[in-house]
Amino acid sequence: MGEPAGENHRQTLRYYPYYGRGYVQLTWDYNYRKYSDILGLDLVNNPDLVMRPDLALFILIHGMKWGAFTTLKLDDYISNNHVDFWSARQIINGTDQAEQIQTYAMNWQTQLG
């Protein structure tokens, strides 16, 4: 998950204290509120809970499966008939780093057979 940026830097972010945490780098108060409701936990007042591996994994899988981050879902890009790892990046956060993420995904796919 990586270590979050230093506290001084975090405090300058416009979405502080709801900066990126967890496997998907969950950001913005409305996303913390959404997952507070879904999980029945107070992530708004305890945003560091998102870094718990079990919660981070749930948020990653749920958000990608149901389109909770951008309304786009994993099924929109990956199915038995079609695989578009580059565009699938949009599920989380636009196409920034899409090339690198596509390479990671293709390497994983090769390893899995």
PDB file of C-alpha atoms in Angstrom:
ATOM      1  CA  MET A   1       0.000   0.000   0.000  1.00  0.00           C
ATOM      2  CA  GLY A   2       2.961   2.257   0.422  1.00  0.00           C
ATOM      3  CA  GLU A   3       3.521   4.800   3.105  1.00  0.00           C
ATOM      4  CA  PRO A   4       1.447   7.959   2.921  1.00  0.00           C
ATOM      5  CA  ALA A   5       3.209  11.252   2.245  1.00  0.00           C
ATOM      6  CA  GLY A   6       4.529  13.225   5.203  1.00  0.00           C
ATOM      7  CA  GLU A   7       2.010  14.975   7.436  1.00  0.00           C
ATOM      8  CA  ASN A   8       3.126  18.460   6.379  1.00  0.00           C
ATOM      9  CA  HIS A   9       2.478  17.613   2.731  1.00  0.00           C
ATOM     10  CA  ARG A  10      -0.827  15.866   3.478  1.00  0.00           C
ATOM     11  CA  GLN A  11      -2.165  18.942   5.258  1.00  0.00           C
ATOM     12  CA  THR A  12      -1.718  20.980   2.075  1.00  0.00           C
ATOM     13  CA  LEU A  13      -3.992  18.691   0.037  1.00  0.00           C
ATOM     14  CA  ARG A  14      -7.424  20.096  -0.788  1.00  0.00           C
ATOM     15  CA  TYR A  15      -9.052  16.803   0.233  1.00  0.00           C
ATOM     16  CA  TYR A  16      -7.194  16.518   3.582  1.00  0.00           C
ATOM     17  CA  PRO A  17      -7.725  14.528   5.797  1.00  0.00           C
ATOM     18  CA  TYR A  18      -9.252  12.205   3.176  1.00  0.00           C
ATOM     19  CA  TYR A  19      -6.062  11.678   1.191  1.00  0.00           C
ATOM     20  CA  GLY A  20      -5.252   8.420  -0.596  1.00  0.00           C
ATOM     21  CA  ARG A  21      -5.216   5.368   1.626  1.00  0.00           C
ATOM     22  CA  GLY A  22      -5.485   1.657   1.021  1.00  0.00           C
ATOM     23  CA  TYR A  23      -4.825  -0.348  -2.126  1.00  0.00           C
ATOM     24  CA  VAL A  24      -6.814   2.042  -4.346  1.00  0.00           C
ATOM     25  CA  GLN A  25      -5.621   5.186  -2.565  1.00  0.00           C
ATOM     26  CA  LEU A  26      -9.162   6.105  -1.501  1.00  0.00           C
ATOM     27  CA  THR A  27      -9.527   9.892  -1.585  1.00  0.00           C
ATOM     28  CA  TRP A  28     -12.232  12.525  -0.871  1.00  0.00           C
ATOM     29  CA  ASP A  29     -14.713  12.671   1.989  1.00  0.00           C
ATOM     30  CA  TYR A  30     -17.619  11.341  -0.091  1.00  0.00           C
ATOM     31  CA  ASN A  31     -15.718   8.093  -0.780  1.00  0.00           C
ATOM     32  CA  TYR A  32     -14.923   7.657   2.910  1.00  0.00           C
ATOM     33  CA  ARG A  33     -18.613   8.322   3.685  1.00  0.00           C
ATOM     34  CA  LYS A  34     -19.726   5.822   1.031  1.00  0.00           C
ATOM     35  CA  TYR A  35     -17.551   3.064   2.459  1.00  0.00           C
ATOM     36  CA  SER A  36     -18.508   3.979   6.022  1.00  0.00           C
ATOM     37  CA  ASP A  37     -22.102   3.205   5.044  1.00  0.00           C
ATOM     38  CA  ILE A  38     -21.215   0.026   3.141  1.00  0.00           C
ATOM     39  CA  LEU A  39     -18.935  -1.373   5.857  1.00  0.00           C
ATOM     40  CA  GLY A  40     -20.821  -0.076   8.884  1.00  0.00           C
ATOM     41  CA  LEU A  41     -17.610   1.506  10.184  1.00  0.00           C
ATOM     42  CA  ASP A  42     -16.850   5.160  10.862  1.00  0.00           C
ATOM     43  CA  LEU A  43     -14.187   5.792   8.238  1.00  0.00           C
ATOM     44  CA  VAL A  44     -15.028   9.499   8.195  1.00  0.00           C
ATOM     45  CA  ASN A  45     -13.773  10.007  11.749  1.00  0.00           C
ATOM     46  CA  ASN A  46     -11.209   7.192  11.493  1.00  0.00           C
ATOM     47  CA  PRO A  47      -9.862   7.415   7.932  1.00  0.00           C
ATOM     48  CA  ASP A  48      -6.719   5.405   8.758  1.00  0.00           C
ATOM     49  CA  LEU A  49      -8.933   2.304   9.046  1.00  0.00           C
ATOM     50  CA  VAL A  50      -8.867   2.220   5.233  1.00  0.00           C
ATOM     51  CA  MET A  51      -5.231   1.054   5.512  1.00  0.00           C
ATOM     52  CA  ARG A  52      -6.236  -2.166   7.277  1.00  0.00           C
ATOM     53  CA  PRO A  53      -5.471  -4.920   4.746  1.00  0.00           C
ATOM     54  CA  ASP A  54      -8.891  -6.575   5.089  1.00  0.00           C
ATOM     55  CA  LEU A  55     -10.738  -3.291   4.541  1.00  0.00           C
ATOM     56  CA  ALA A  56      -8.372  -2.136   1.791  1.00  0.00           C
ATOM     57  CA  LEU A  57      -8.954  -5.404  -0.076  1.00  0.00           C
ATOM     58  CA  PHE A  58     -12.733  -5.201   0.335  1.00  0.00           C
ATOM     59  CA  ILE A  59     -12.781  -1.605  -0.949  1.00  0.00           C
ATOM     60  CA  LEU A  60     -10.607  -2.558  -3.929  1.00  0.00           C
ATOM     61  CA  ILE A  61     -12.739  -5.541  -4.957  1.00  0.00           C
ATOM     62  CA  HIS A  62     -16.108  -3.928  -4.228  1.00  0.00           C
ATOM     63  CA  GLY A  63     -15.247  -0.681  -5.968  1.00  0.00           C
ATOM     64  CA  MET A  64     -13.960  -2.371  -9.106  1.00  0.00           C
ATOM     65  CA  LYS A  65     -16.802  -4.912  -9.254  1.00  0.00           C
ATOM     66  CA  TRP A  66     -19.664  -2.457  -8.689  1.00  0.00           C
ATOM     67  CA  GLY A  67     -18.232   0.755 -10.175  1.00  0.00           C
ATOM     68  CA  ALA A  68     -18.134   2.569  -6.844  1.00  0.00           C
ATOM     69  CA  PHE A  69     -15.212   4.831  -7.780  1.00  0.00           C
ATOM     70  CA  THR A  70     -16.070   6.201 -11.236  1.00  0.00           C
ATOM     71  CA  THR A  71     -19.232   4.222 -12.184  1.00  0.00           C
ATOM     72  CA  LEU A  72     -17.025   2.119 -14.499  1.00  0.00           C
ATOM     73  CA  LYS A  73     -16.710  -1.573 -13.598  1.00  0.00           C
ATOM     74  CA  LEU A  74     -14.120  -4.251 -14.241  1.00  0.00           C
ATOM     75  CA  ASP A  75     -16.680  -6.149 -16.336  1.00  0.00           C
ATOM     76  CA  ASP A  76     -16.774  -3.158 -18.706  1.00  0.00           C
ATOM     77  CA  TYR A  77     -13.188  -3.906 -19.759  1.00  0.00           C
ATOM     78  CA  ILE A  78     -12.415  -7.508 -18.921  1.00  0.00           C
ATOM     79  CA  SER A  79     -14.559 -10.506 -19.805  1.00  0.00           C
ATOM     80  CA  ASN A  80     -14.203 -13.951 -21.349  1.00  0.00           C
ATOM     81  CA  ASN A  81     -14.324 -12.337 -24.805  1.00  0.00           C
ATOM     82  CA  HIS A  82     -12.415  -9.095 -24.309  1.00  0.00           C
ATOM     83  CA  VAL A  83      -9.457  -7.828 -22.267  1.00  0.00           C
ATOM     84  CA  ASP A  84      -8.513  -4.146 -22.215  1.00  0.00           C
ATOM     85  CA  PHE A  85      -6.177  -3.595 -19.269  1.00  0.00           C
ATOM     86  CA  TRP A  86      -5.200  -0.101 -20.437  1.00  0.00           C
ATOM     87  CA  SER A  87      -8.770   1.217 -20.403  1.00  0.00           C
ATOM     88  CA  ALA A  88      -9.593  -0.694 -17.217  1.00  0.00           C
ATOM     89  CA  ARG A  89      -7.412   1.833 -15.386  1.00  0.00           C
ATOM     90  CA  GLN A  90     -10.368   4.223 -15.695  1.00  0.00           C
ATOM     91  CA  ILE A  91     -12.219   2.179 -13.061  1.00  0.00           C
ATOM     92  CA  ILE A  92     -10.058   3.757 -10.376  1.00  0.00           C
ATOM     93  CA  ASN A  93      -8.614   7.025 -11.629  1.00  0.00           C
ATOM     94  CA  GLY A  94      -8.577   7.952 -15.288  1.00  0.00           C
ATOM     95  CA  THR A  95      -5.760   6.721 -17.495  1.00  0.00           C
ATOM     96  CA  ASP A  96      -2.784   8.043 -15.543  1.00  0.00           C
ATOM     97  CA  GLN A  97      -0.128   5.311 -15.437  1.00  0.00           C
ATOM     98  CA  ALA A  98      -2.360   3.120 -17.651  1.00  0.00           C
ATOM     99  CA  GLU A  99       0.584   1.870 -19.702  1.00  0.00           C
ATOM    100  CA  GLN A 100       2.497   0.739 -16.628  1.00  0.00           C
ATOM    101  CA  ILE A 101      -0.597  -0.837 -15.066  1.00  0.00           C
ATOM    102  CA  GLN A 102      -1.364  -2.641 -18.328  1.00  0.00           C
ATOM    103  CA  THR A 103       2.175  -4.067 -18.318  1.00  0.00           C
ATOM    104  CA  TYR A 104       1.765  -5.270 -14.719  1.00  0.00           C
ATOM    105  CA  ALA A 105      -1.567  -6.896 -15.567  1.00  0.00           C
ATOM    106  CA  MET A 106      -0.207  -8.608 -18.663  1.00  0.00           C
ATOM    107  CA  ASN A 107       2.747  -9.955 -16.665  1.00  0.00           C
ATOM    108  CA  TRP A 108       0.383 -11.293 -13.988  1.00  0.00           C
ATOM    109  CA  GLN A 109      -1.831 -12.842 -16.650  1.00  0.00           C
ATOM    110  CA  THR A 110       1.194 -14.588 -18.190  1.00  0.00           C
ATOM    111  CA  GLN A 111       2.288 -15.890 -14.788  1.00  0.00           C
ATOM    112  CA  LEU A 112      -1.192 -17.235 -14.042  1.00  0.00           C
ATOM    113  CA  GLY A 113      -1.303 -19.030 -17.392  1.00  0.00           C
TER     114      GLY A 113
END
